[in-house]
């Protein structure tokens, strides 16, 4: 009996445990159903109008963002060492100047907003060492029209590596630690834009103003006057051109070697790099477009800081603001004029004159 009683007791305990487990399962199931029902009422995952949280409207200073879609709907926070299009330098609330009834700003108004609310924020983020003529442009991530109509007025201030059109190019590393010199990697070709300005990167098979052939690093020290920079660049760019082209006869192709120089403002914040490039012989003060590449296909592999931007880029779309350069307040396209970009009337006096062809 004692053994039977003992068995019945254990059996009864087992049955009780099963009942408890069933009860717990039913309770959890009912709680889950209630949660799902509440979520639907609140416009949750099963709702048709629930909006995903967009990283572009949540990022804070020091974070980097990347996206592909022009509406930023796929914006994601990424490590700043990886390719990104925007580095957040701070936030700005413009509710005071733009109450809920204010109309959605046009492109010109966004530029003004960026200048007024983000230039100083970004300069502070960079500890005052932002190159006004460098590769980074001050920009904003703006609310779209729907958020604007709902009264959202917070901006993300930030920095972008920008093409002359204002389009965002891939950036690598935090702007705080990167060289800000406005240079491109070798083998990048730059379009000839309107008003005799240098445009965005394009495929070298397309008409372009310049082909970048190398980068010269000026040493630390006091600012070199433009004439002294020209002397250094003339010699070094001639040697770079000879290696890059395999000794091609540029004169026979109606091409010449030219270069960029750095301003004293850029020099002061550490921008000491300048591009060597090849362009067509200008007509007076006007740049001339040409096609093809003069790179020696049998030459040594190129040394690049980042993956070269060799394909055409598209103009930047809203809702990001038009990038501008701090201090000058001018968009990057203003820095692409021949007078600021390695004057094409200064060919290298020692440019290669050999007759070997680069096919």
PDB file of N, CA and C in Angstrom, residues 29 35 64 80-81 84 188 263 281:
ATOM      1  N   UNK A  29      -0.472  32.830 -23.997  1.00  0.00           N
ATOM      2  CA  UNK A  29      -1.097  32.959 -25.314  1.00  0.00           C
ATOM      3  C   UNK A  29      -2.114  34.102 -25.326  1.00  0.00           C
ATOM      4  N   UNK A  35      -1.745  41.657 -26.480  1.00  0.00           N
ATOM      5  CA  UNK A  35      -0.692  42.583 -26.892  1.00  0.00           C
ATOM      6  C   UNK A  35      -0.788  42.892 -28.368  1.00  0.00           C
ATOM      7  N   UNK A  64      27.605  58.366 -37.853  1.00  0.00           N
ATOM      8  CA  UNK A  64      27.645  58.472 -39.319  1.00  0.00           C
ATOM      9  C   UNK A  64      26.494  57.700 -39.937  1.00  0.00           C
ATOM     10  N   UNK A  80      31.859  54.970 -38.663  1.00  0.00           N
ATOM     11  CA  UNK A  80      32.403  56.080 -39.463  1.00  0.00           C
ATOM     12  C   UNK A  80      33.600  55.648 -40.307  1.00  0.00           C
ATOM     13  N   UNK A  81      34.226  54.530 -39.967  1.00  0.00           N
ATOM     14  CA  UNK A  81      35.322  54.030 -40.777  1.00  0.00           C
ATOM     15  C   UNK A  81      34.857  53.417 -42.081  1.00  0.00           C
ATOM     16  N   UNK A  84      30.247  56.189 -45.823  1.00  0.00           N
ATOM     17  CA  UNK A  84      29.048  56.871 -45.344  1.00  0.00           C
ATOM     18  C   UNK A  84      28.874  58.185 -46.098  1.00  0.00           C
ATOM     19  N   UNK A 188      40.612  59.472 -61.449  1.00  0.00           N
ATOM     20  CA  UNK A 188      39.298  60.110 -61.423  1.00  0.00           C
ATOM     21  C   UNK A 188      39.279  61.218 -62.473  1.00  0.00           C
ATOM     22  N   UNK A 263      45.252  77.252 -50.479  1.00  0.00           N
ATOM     23  CA  UNK A 263      45.200  78.610 -49.947  1.00  0.00           C
ATOM     24  C   UNK A 263      45.771  78.632 -48.534  1.00  0.00           C
ATOM     25  N   UNK A 281      44.700  71.649 -73.648  1.00  0.00           N
ATOM     26  CA  UNK A 281      45.216  73.008 -73.751  1.00  0.00           C
ATOM     27  C   UNK A 281      44.020  73.961 -73.814  1.00  0.00           C
TER      28      UNK A 281
END
